[in-house]
Coordinates of C-alpha atoms (C1' of nucleotides) in Angstrom, one line a residue:
Chain A
X537 CA 0.4 0.0 0.4
X538 CA 1.3 3.0 -1.2
X539 CA 0.2 6.3 1.0
X540 CA 0.9 9.6 -1.0
X541 CA -0.1 12.2 1.9
X542 CA 0.1 15.9 1.0
X543 CA 2.2 17.7 3.7
X544 CA 0.5 20.8 3.3
X545 CA -2.9 19.6 4.5
X546 CA -4.1 17.8 8.2
X547 CA -2.5 14.3 8.0
X548 CA -4.9 12.9 9.8
X549 CA -8.3 13.0 7.9
X550 CA -5.8 12.2 5.0
X551 CA -5.8 8.8 6.2
X552 CA -8.9 8.3 7.4
X553 CA -10.1 9.2 3.8
X554 CA -7.5 6.9 2.0
X555 CA -9.2 4.2 4.3
X556 CA -12.4 5.0 3.6
X557 CA -11.5 4.7 -0.3
X558 CA -10.0 0.9 0.4
X559 CA -12.9 -0.1 1.8
X560 CA -15.7 1.4 -0.7
X561 CA -13.5 0.3 -3.6
X562 CA -13.7 -3.1 -2.0
X563 CA -10.1 -3.7 -1.9
X564 CA -10.9 -4.1 1.9
X565 CA -14.0 -6.3 2.8
X566 CA -16.4 -6.2 5.6
X567 CA -14.5 -8.0 8.4
X568 CA -10.8 -7.9 6.9
X569 CA -8.3 -6.6 9.8
X570 CA -6.9 -3.8 8.9
X571 CA -2.9 -2.9 8.9
X572 CA -1.5 -2.4 12.2
X573 CA -1.3 1.4 13.9
X574 CA 2.2 0.8 13.9
X575 CA 2.9 -0.9 9.9
X576 CA 0.1 2.2 8.6
X577 CA 2.4 5.0 10.5
X578 CA 5.7 3.6 9.2
X579 CA 4.5 2.9 5.7
X580 CA 2.5 6.9 5.9
X581 CA 5.8 8.6 7.8
X582 CA 3.7 9.5 10.6
X583 CA 3.5 9.0 13.9
X584 CA 1.5 6.4 15.3
X585 CA -0.4 8.7 17.5
X586 CA -1.8 10.2 14.0
X587 CA -3.0 7.0 13.1
X588 CA -4.2 5.9 16.4
X589 CA -6.4 9.2 16.0
X590 CA -7.7 8.3 12.3
X591 CA -9.0 5.1 13.2
X592 CA -10.8 5.7 16.2
X593 CA -12.6 8.8 14.3
X594 CA -13.2 6.1 11.7
X595 CA -14.4 3.9 14.6
X596 CA -16.6 6.7 15.8
X597 CA -18.6 6.7 12.2
X598 CA -18.8 3.0 12.0
X599 CA -16.4 2.2 9.3
X600 CA -14.6 0.3 11.5
X601 CA -14.2 -1.1 15.0
X602 CA -11.5 -2.8 17.5
X603 CA -11.2 -5.5 18.9
X604 CA -9.1 -5.8 22.5
X605 CA -6.0 -6.9 22.0
X606 CA -6.0 -7.9 18.6
X607 CA -6.2 -4.8 16.0
X608 CA -9.1 -3.0 14.0
X609 CA -11.6 -4.5 11.7
X610 CA -14.0 -3.4 8.6
X611 CA -17.5 -3.3 9.5
X612 CA -20.0 -5.9 8.7
X613 CA -21.9 -3.1 7.0
X614 CA -19.0 -1.5 4.9
X615 CA -21.7 0.3 2.6
X616 CA -20.9 2.8 5.6
X617 CA -17.4 4.0 4.1
X618 CA -19.1 4.7 0.8
X619 CA -22.1 6.9 2.8
X620 CA -19.2 8.5 4.4
X621 CA -16.7 9.4 1.3
X622 CA -19.7 10.6 -0.8
X623 CA -21.0 12.8 2.8
X624 CA -17.4 14.1 2.3
X625 CA -17.4 14.7 -1.1
X626 CA -20.3 16.6 -1.1
X627 CA -19.5 18.5 1.6
X628 CA -16.2 19.7 0.6
X629 CA -17.8 20.4 -3.3
X630 CA -20.2 22.6 -1.6
X631 CA -17.4 24.2 0.3
X632 CA -15.5 24.6 -2.9
X633 CA -18.5 26.5 -4.5
X634 CA -19.4 28.5 -1.8
X635 CA -15.7 29.7 -2.0
X636 CA -15.5 30.5 -5.6
X637 CA -18.9 32.0 -5.6
X638 CA -17.9 34.6 -2.9
X639 CA -14.7 35.6 -5.1
X640 CA -17.6 36.0 -7.8
X641 CA -17.5 33.5 -9.9
X642 CA -21.0 32.0 -11.9
X643 CA -21.6 28.3 -12.1
X644 CA -20.2 28.5 -15.6
X645 CA -16.9 30.1 -14.4
X646 CA -16.5 27.5 -12.2
X647 CA -17.1 24.8 -14.6
X648 CA -14.4 26.3 -17.0
X649 CA -11.9 26.5 -14.3
X650 CA -12.2 23.0 -13.7
X651 CA -12.0 22.1 -17.2
X652 CA -9.0 24.2 -17.5
X653 CA -6.9 23.4 -14.8
X654 CA -7.9 19.8 -15.1
X655 CA -4.8 19.6 -17.8
X656 CA -2.1 20.9 -15.9
Chain B
X764 CA -20.2 47.9 1.6
X765 CA -21.6 44.8 2.7
X766 CA -19.1 42.2 4.4
X767 CA -20.8 39.2 4.4
X768 CA -17.7 36.8 5.6
X769 CA -18.3 33.0 6.6
X770 CA -17.7 32.4 10.4
X771 CA -16.4 29.2 9.8
X772 CA -13.4 30.5 8.0
X773 CA -10.0 32.5 8.9
X774 CA -11.9 36.1 8.5
X775 CA -8.4 37.7 8.1
X776 CA -8.2 36.4 4.3
X777 CA -11.9 36.6 3.3
X778 CA -11.5 40.3 3.9
X779 CA -8.4 40.7 1.8
X780 CA -10.1 38.8 -1.2
X781 CA -13.2 40.8 -1.0
X782 CA -11.3 44.4 -1.3
X783 CA -9.3 42.5 -4.0
X784 CA -12.8 42.0 -5.9
X785 CA -14.0 45.5 -5.4
X786 CA -10.6 46.6 -7.0
X787 CA -10.4 44.2 -9.5
X788 CA -14.1 45.0 -10.7
X789 CA -13.2 48.6 -10.9
X790 CA -15.7 49.7 -7.8
X791 CA -12.0 50.9 -6.2
X792 CA -10.2 52.5 -8.7
X793 CA -6.3 53.3 -8.8
X794 CA -5.2 55.9 -6.0
X795 CA -8.8 56.0 -4.5
X796 CA -8.7 55.6 -0.2
X797 CA -9.8 52.6 1.2
X798 CA -12.3 52.2 4.2
X799 CA -9.9 52.9 7.4
X800 CA -9.0 49.4 9.3
X801 CA -11.3 50.7 11.9
X802 CA -14.4 51.5 9.3
X803 CA -14.0 48.1 8.2
X804 CA -13.4 46.3 11.8
X805 CA -16.8 47.5 12.7
X806 CA -18.9 47.2 9.6
X807 CA -17.4 43.5 9.4
X808 CA -17.8 43.1 12.4
X809 CA -14.2 42.2 13.3
X810 CA -11.4 43.2 15.2
X811 CA -9.3 46.2 13.9
X812 CA -6.2 44.0 14.3
X813 CA -7.8 41.3 11.9
X814 CA -8.5 43.9 9.5
X815 CA -4.8 45.5 9.4
X816 CA -3.3 42.0 9.0
X817 CA -5.6 42.0 5.8
X818 CA -4.4 44.8 4.7
X819 CA -0.8 44.3 5.3
X820 CA -1.3 41.1 3.5
X821 CA -2.7 43.0 0.5
X822 CA 0.1 44.9 1.2
X823 CA 2.7 42.2 0.4
X824 CA 1.3 41.9 -2.6
X825 CA 1.5 45.1 -4.3
X826 CA -2.7 45.7 -4.4
X827 CA -2.6 47.9 -2.0
X828 CA 0.0 50.7 -0.3
X829 CA -0.3 52.9 3.4
X830 CA 0.2 56.4 3.7
X831 CA 1.3 56.9 7.6
X832 CA -1.9 58.8 9.4
X833 CA -3.8 59.0 6.5
X834 CA -4.9 55.4 5.3
X835 CA -4.7 53.4 2.7
X836 CA -4.9 54.1 -0.9
X837 CA -5.2 51.0 -4.3
X838 CA -1.7 50.8 -6.3
X839 CA -1.3 52.5 -8.8
X840 CA -1.8 49.6 -11.2
X841 CA -4.4 48.3 -10.2
X842 CA -4.3 45.1 -12.6
X843 CA -2.8 43.5 -9.9
X844 CA -5.3 42.9 -8.2
X845 CA -6.9 40.8 -11.2
X846 CA -3.8 39.2 -11.1
X847 CA -3.5 37.9 -7.1
X848 CA -7.8 37.3 -7.8
X849 CA -6.6 34.5 -10.9
X850 CA -4.1 33.4 -8.8
X851 CA -6.3 33.0 -5.6
X852 CA -8.7 31.2 -8.4
X853 CA -6.3 29.1 -9.3
X854 CA -4.7 28.0 -6.6
X855 CA -7.9 27.3 -4.7
X856 CA -9.2 25.1 -7.7
X857 CA -5.9 23.5 -8.5
X858 CA -6.2 22.0 -4.7
X859 CA -9.8 21.0 -5.0
X860 CA -9.3 19.0 -8.2
X861 CA -6.0 17.2 -6.1
X862 CA -8.1 16.6 -3.2
X863 CA -11.4 14.9 -5.6
X864 CA -8.8 13.1 -7.2
X865 CA -7.2 11.8 -4.0
X866 CA -10.6 10.9 -3.1
X867 CA -10.7 8.9 -6.2
X868 CA -13.2 10.8 -8.4
X869 CA -12.5 11.3 -12.2
X870 CA -12.6 14.7 -13.5
X871 CA -16.4 13.7 -15.7
X872 CA -17.3 12.8 -11.9
X873 CA -16.3 16.1 -10.3
X874 CA -18.3 18.1 -13.0
X875 CA -21.1 15.6 -12.3
X876 CA -20.9 16.8 -8.6
X877 CA -20.1 20.4 -9.3
X878 CA -23.5 20.7 -11.7
X879 CA -25.4 18.5 -8.9
X880 CA -24.7 20.6 -5.9
X881 CA -24.5 24.1 -7.4
X882 CA -28.4 23.7 -7.8
X883 CA -28.7 22.9 -3.5
Chain C
X1229 CA 12.8 76.3 -3.0
X1230 CA 12.5 72.6 -4.2
X1231 CA 10.8 70.1 -1.6
X1232 CA 12.0 66.7 -2.2
X1233 CA 10.3 64.8 0.3
X1234 CA 10.8 61.1 0.8
X1235 CA 6.9 60.0 1.2
X1236 CA 8.1 56.4 2.8
X1237 CA 9.1 57.8 5.8
X1238 CA 7.5 60.8 8.4
X1239 CA 6.9 63.7 6.6
X1240 CA 7.3 66.6 9.2
X1241 CA 10.7 65.6 10.9
X1242 CA 11.7 66.1 7.1
X1243 CA 10.4 69.1 6.4
X1244 CA 12.5 70.3 9.9
X1245 CA 15.5 68.9 8.5
X1246 CA 15.5 70.9 5.2
X1247 CA 14.6 74.2 6.9
X1248 CA 17.3 73.0 9.0
X1249 CA 20.0 72.7 6.5
X1250 CA 18.3 76.0 4.9
X1251 CA 20.2 77.7 8.2
X1252 CA 22.6 75.7 8.9
X1253 CA 23.9 76.0 5.2
X1254 CA 23.3 80.2 5.2
X1255 CA 20.6 80.4 2.5
X1256 CA 18.7 81.3 5.4
X1257 CA 19.9 84.1 8.0
X1258 CA 19.8 85.1 11.5
X1259 CA 15.9 87.1 11.4
X1260 CA 15.4 86.4 8.1
X1261 CA 11.5 85.6 7.8
X1262 CA 10.6 82.2 6.7
X1263 CA 7.9 81.2 4.0
X1264 CA 4.5 80.6 5.2
X1265 CA 3.1 77.6 6.5
X1266 CA 0.6 78.3 3.6
X1267 CA 3.6 78.4 0.6
X1268 CA 5.8 75.3 2.4
X1269 CA 2.8 73.3 2.8
X1270 CA 1.4 73.9 -1.0
X1271 CA 5.6 73.7 -2.1
X1272 CA 6.0 70.4 -0.3
X1273 CA 2.6 69.1 -1.6
X1274 CA 1.4 68.3 2.3
X1275 CA -1.4 69.7 4.9
X1276 CA -0.7 72.8 6.3
X1277 CA -1.0 70.8 9.5
X1278 CA 2.3 69.3 9.1
X1279 CA 4.0 72.3 8.7
X1280 CA 3.1 73.7 11.1
X1281 CA 3.9 70.9 13.2
X1282 CA 7.4 71.0 11.8
X1283 CA 7.9 74.9 12.7
X1284 CA 6.6 74.4 15.9
X1285 CA 9.3 71.5 17.1
X1286 CA 12.3 74.1 15.3
X1287 CA 10.7 76.8 17.9
X1288 CA 11.1 74.2 21.0
X1289 CA 14.6 73.6 19.7
X1290 CA 15.5 77.6 19.1
X1291 CA 16.2 77.2 15.8
X1292 CA 13.3 79.6 15.0
X1293 CA 10.9 81.8 16.9
X1294 CA 7.4 82.7 16.0
X1295 CA 6.1 86.7 15.9
X1296 CA 2.3 86.9 16.9
X1297 CA 0.5 87.6 13.1
X1298 CA 3.7 88.2 11.4
X1299 CA 5.7 84.8 10.6
X1300 CA 8.5 82.8 11.6
X1301 CA 11.8 84.1 11.5
X1302 CA 15.1 82.6 12.3
X1303 CA 16.9 82.7 15.8
X1304 CA 19.0 85.8 16.3
X1305 CA 21.6 82.2 17.1
X1306 CA 21.9 80.7 13.7
X1307 CA 24.6 78.1 15.0
X1308 CA 21.6 76.6 16.8
X1309 CA 20.5 75.1 13.8
X1310 CA 24.0 73.9 12.8
X1311 CA 24.3 71.9 16.5
X1312 CA 20.7 70.5 15.7
X1313 CA 21.4 69.4 12.6
X1314 CA 25.0 67.5 13.7
X1315 CA 22.7 66.1 16.4
X1316 CA 20.8 64.5 14.2
X1317 CA 23.7 62.7 11.9
X1318 CA 25.4 61.4 14.5
X1319 CA 21.6 60.3 15.7
X1320 CA 20.7 58.4 13.1
X1321 CA 24.5 57.0 12.7
X1322 CA 24.7 55.4 15.6
X1323 CA 21.5 53.9 15.5
X1324 CA 22.2 52.8 11.6
X1325 CA 26.1 51.4 13.4
X1326 CA 23.8 49.4 16.1
X1327 CA 21.8 48.0 13.4
X1328 CA 24.3 46.8 11.4
X1329 CA 26.3 45.5 14.5
X1330 CA 23.2 43.3 15.3
X1331 CA 22.8 42.3 12.1
X1332 CA 25.9 40.7 12.9
X1333 CA 28.6 43.3 10.7
X1334 CA 31.8 44.3 11.5
X1335 CA 33.1 47.8 11.3
X1336 CA 35.0 47.1 8.6
X1337 CA 32.3 45.3 6.8
X1338 CA 30.1 48.4 7.3
X1339 CA 32.7 50.5 5.8
X1340 CA 33.0 48.2 2.5
X1341 CA 28.9 48.4 2.4
X1342 CA 28.6 52.2 2.2
X1343 CA 31.2 52.7 -0.1
X1344 CA 29.8 49.9 -2.2
X1345 CA 26.5 50.8 -2.4
X1346 CA 27.6 55.0 -2.7
X1347 CA 28.1 54.1 -6.2
X1348 CA 24.8 52.7 -6.9
Chain D
X37 CA 20.1 31.3 22.7
X38 CA 20.3 34.9 24.0
X39 CA 17.9 37.3 22.5
X40 CA 19.3 40.8 22.9
X41 CA 16.3 42.9 21.9
X42 CA 16.3 46.9 21.4
X43 CA 13.1 48.0 22.5
X44 CA 13.2 51.3 21.0
X45 CA 12.7 49.5 17.8
X46 CA 9.8 47.4 16.6
X47 CA 10.6 44.0 18.4
X48 CA 8.6 42.0 15.4
X49 CA 11.5 42.5 12.7
X50 CA 14.5 42.3 14.9
X51 CA 13.3 38.5 16.0
X52 CA 12.9 37.4 12.3
X53 CA 16.7 38.8 11.3
X54 CA 18.6 36.9 14.5
X55 CA 16.7 33.9 13.3
X56 CA 18.0 35.0 10.0
X57 CA 21.4 35.5 11.0
X58 CA 21.6 31.9 13.4
X59 CA 20.6 30.0 10.1
X60 CA 22.6 32.1 7.7
X61 CA 25.8 31.6 10.1
X62 CA 25.0 27.7 10.0
X63 CA 23.8 27.8 13.6
X64 CA 20.2 26.0 12.1
X65 CA 20.9 24.1 9.2
X66 CA 18.2 23.0 6.4
X67 CA 15.9 21.2 8.0
X68 CA 16.1 21.5 11.6
X69 CA 13.9 22.3 13.8
X70 CA 13.5 26.1 15.6
X71 CA 12.2 26.9 18.9
X72 CA 8.8 26.6 19.7
X73 CA 6.5 29.9 19.6
X74 CA 6.0 29.7 22.8
X75 CA 9.5 29.1 24.0
X76 CA 11.2 31.9 21.8
X77 CA 8.5 34.6 22.9
X78 CA 9.3 33.3 26.8
X79 CA 13.7 33.5 26.0
X80 CA 12.8 37.0 24.4
X81 CA 10.2 38.2 26.7
X82 CA 7.4 38.9 24.0
X83 CA 3.9 37.8 23.5
X84 CA 3.8 34.5 21.0
X85 CA 1.7 36.9 18.7
X86 CA 5.0 39.2 18.2
X87 CA 7.0 35.9 17.9
X88 CA 4.2 34.3 15.5
X89 CA 4.1 37.2 13.1
X90 CA 7.8 36.9 12.9
X91 CA 7.7 33.3 12.0
X92 CA 5.2 34.0 9.0
X93 CA 7.4 37.1 7.4
X94 CA 10.2 34.3 7.5
X95 CA 8.2 31.9 5.7
X96 CA 7.0 34.6 2.9
X97 CA 10.3 35.0 2.2
X98 CA 11.1 31.0 2.3
X99 CA 13.8 31.2 4.7
X100 CA 11.5 28.4 7.3
X101 CA 8.1 26.6 6.9
X102 CA 5.7 25.3 9.6
X103 CA 4.7 21.7 10.1
X104 CA 1.3 22.0 11.6
X105 CA 1.2 20.7 15.4
X106 CA 4.9 20.0 15.1
X107 CA 6.6 23.2 14.8
X108 CA 8.7 25.3 12.4
X109 CA 11.5 24.4 10.2
X110 CA 14.6 26.0 8.8
X111 CA 13.7 25.9 4.6
X112 CA 15.9 23.2 2.6
X113 CA 17.4 25.6 0.6
X114 CA 19.4 27.4 3.7
X115 CA 20.7 30.0 1.0
X116 CA 17.3 32.1 1.6
X117 CA 18.6 33.6 4.8
X118 CA 22.1 34.6 3.2
X119 CA 20.3 36.2 0.3
X120 CA 17.3 37.9 2.8
X121 CA 19.6 39.3 5.0
X122 CA 22.1 40.8 2.7
X123 CA 19.1 42.1 1.2
X124 CA 18.4 43.4 4.1
X125 CA 21.8 45.1 4.7
X126 CA 21.6 46.9 1.1
X127 CA 18.4 48.1 1.8
X128 CA 19.0 49.3 5.2
X129 CA 22.6 51.0 4.3
X130 CA 21.0 52.3 1.1
X131 CA 18.1 54.3 3.0
X132 CA 20.7 55.2 5.5
X133 CA 22.9 56.8 2.6
X134 CA 19.3 59.2 1.1
X135 CA 19.0 60.1 4.6
X136 CA 22.6 61.6 4.9
X137 CA 22.9 63.2 1.6
X138 CA 19.2 64.8 2.1
X139 CA 21.0 66.4 5.3
X140 CA 23.7 67.2 2.7
X141 CA 26.4 65.5 3.6
X142 CA 29.2 64.0 0.8
X143 CA 30.2 60.2 1.0
X144 CA 33.2 61.6 2.3
X145 CA 31.8 62.7 5.2
X146 CA 29.5 60.0 5.9
X147 CA 32.3 57.8 5.9
X148 CA 34.3 59.9 8.4
X149 CA 31.2 60.0 10.6
X150 CA 30.8 56.4 10.5
X151 CA 34.6 55.9 11.8
X152 CA 34.1 58.6 14.4
X153 CA 31.2 57.3 15.7
X154 CA 32.0 53.7 15.8
X155 CA 34.3 54.1 18.5
X156 CA 32.1 55.6 21.0
Chain E
dG896 C1' 3.1 19.9 23.3
dT897 C1' 2.5 22.2 18.4
dG898 C1' 0.8 26.5 15.1
dG899 C1' -3.3 28.8 13.5
dT900 C1' -6.6 32.7 14.3
dC901 C1' -9.1 36.1 17.1
dT902 C1' -10.8 38.9 20.5
dA903 C1' -10.1 43.4 23.2
dG904 C1' -8.0 46.9 24.1
dA905 C1' -3.8 49.6 24.8
dC906 C1' -0.1 52.7 23.6
dC907 C1' 2.6 55.7 20.0
dA908 C1' 3.9 59.1 15.9
dC909 C1' 2.2 61.0 12.2
dA910 C1' -1.5 64.2 9.2
Chain F
dG1399 C1' -8.7 61.5 12.6
dT1400 C1' -5.0 57.5 10.7
dG1401 C1' -1.7 53.6 10.9
dG1402 C1' 1.4 50.4 13.5
dT1403 C1' 3.0 47.7 17.3
dC1404 C1' 2.7 45.5 21.1
dT1405 C1' 0.3 43.2 25.2
dA1406 C1' -3.0 39.5 27.2
dG1407 C1' -5.7 36.0 26.7
dA1408 C1' -8.5 32.9 24.2
dC1409 C1' -10.2 28.4 21.4
dC1410 C1' -9.4 25.3 17.9
dA1411 C1' -7.7 21.6 15.4
dC1412 C1' -3.2 18.5 14.5
dG1413 C1' 0.5 15.3 16.2

DNA sequence: GTGGTCTAGACCACA
DNA sequence: GTGGTCTAGACCACG
């Protein structure tokens, strides 16, 4: 597993998101055991502390759960991950739209920009 | 001047951006005097300190400059504001695109989301 | 009289200094009447308020004095202007030296810089 | 680290300059972690706010950068600090020369003053 | 623990 | 009146 993190943004949510993607895309299935906190920390070049918090946040949304002394496992209802992901996307997109509109752009201009910058 | 600020985001850059828009759109022209730091602070319900920081940031990009004891003025080259604005838009759009892509979305999916959420 | 003021620095002390120079260099002699506050203000593109303050500050150091309803005159002891000027120079030079030293420069490096930059 | 600040001048740029010197002189190397904002604040007897501003100004020139929740680090290209420093020196020296010239001094007189006052 | 942002209020020199 | 600088203290998310 390659962990490509953008160092300019908070690491903790990025790890949560990447795990969500793994589950939503089926690379990790219901009941599967996740990598250990320490392994992820090493692979992603982060402190275990940060990974631990990511896992705990995913537990709160019901995406994964922990077995004492055994590790972390994907929730039986793996649809939750997809829901969380699409909620994230929706939230971020609306924030972006609000931002662009407050900068005076119309929806047409926004779409034009997206198309233009997506080629760079 | 109406100051609509999103309290969920840092206020300082929002003020800078709104001023940039005023200048780029020609509502404030080269050499024009800006509202005083204190007046903007009252109008935007922010502390003068925050406005001061906004103005200083705009000064660094060359959009405005200050005259001691007199006020802040729009830079002679008012084109700078436009450049700064489009730079901002570009930067934010690219960050958004990177974000969406790392969440596993294709450019088509991104465009679909934008269109969908822009109606809400 | 040409008034070349550096707009980046406080205007009031600059006017005081220029007047001091006029007196110290003999272009204005003991007992001579100075230009009116208003004339200086127009010539130097400053508000009369600023010129007024410059004159008052020069009065405090004894360089000039005012006759009610008549104007401002060079003090009988025109040596005072020279003293004030050299005091200023000394003060500014010591401030500059302190500044350069706190930036880690030796006196030799300072002299080298002065010579180098004086040709630009 | 000893923080000797001249209370007569703005503290914020003084802190920036001292840090620049530490980096330019190699006492802090590329990638090194700086002291925390709070620690510098205590050591220099200033508020954390002032130090934060100093660090942010150095960040804008590319001398240092911040890692959220972790600290501030010397930029990989530690040559920038030297460039910034010499730029500062040059700028201040030219301002001083302009000032002295507008006070009517020749370059020879300026050099004489420097030599004389550097012994006091 | 760290940086990041903001509030509240003060003081100064300048115009 | 204006900008410029600083203090003091608060809250937040991140590591």
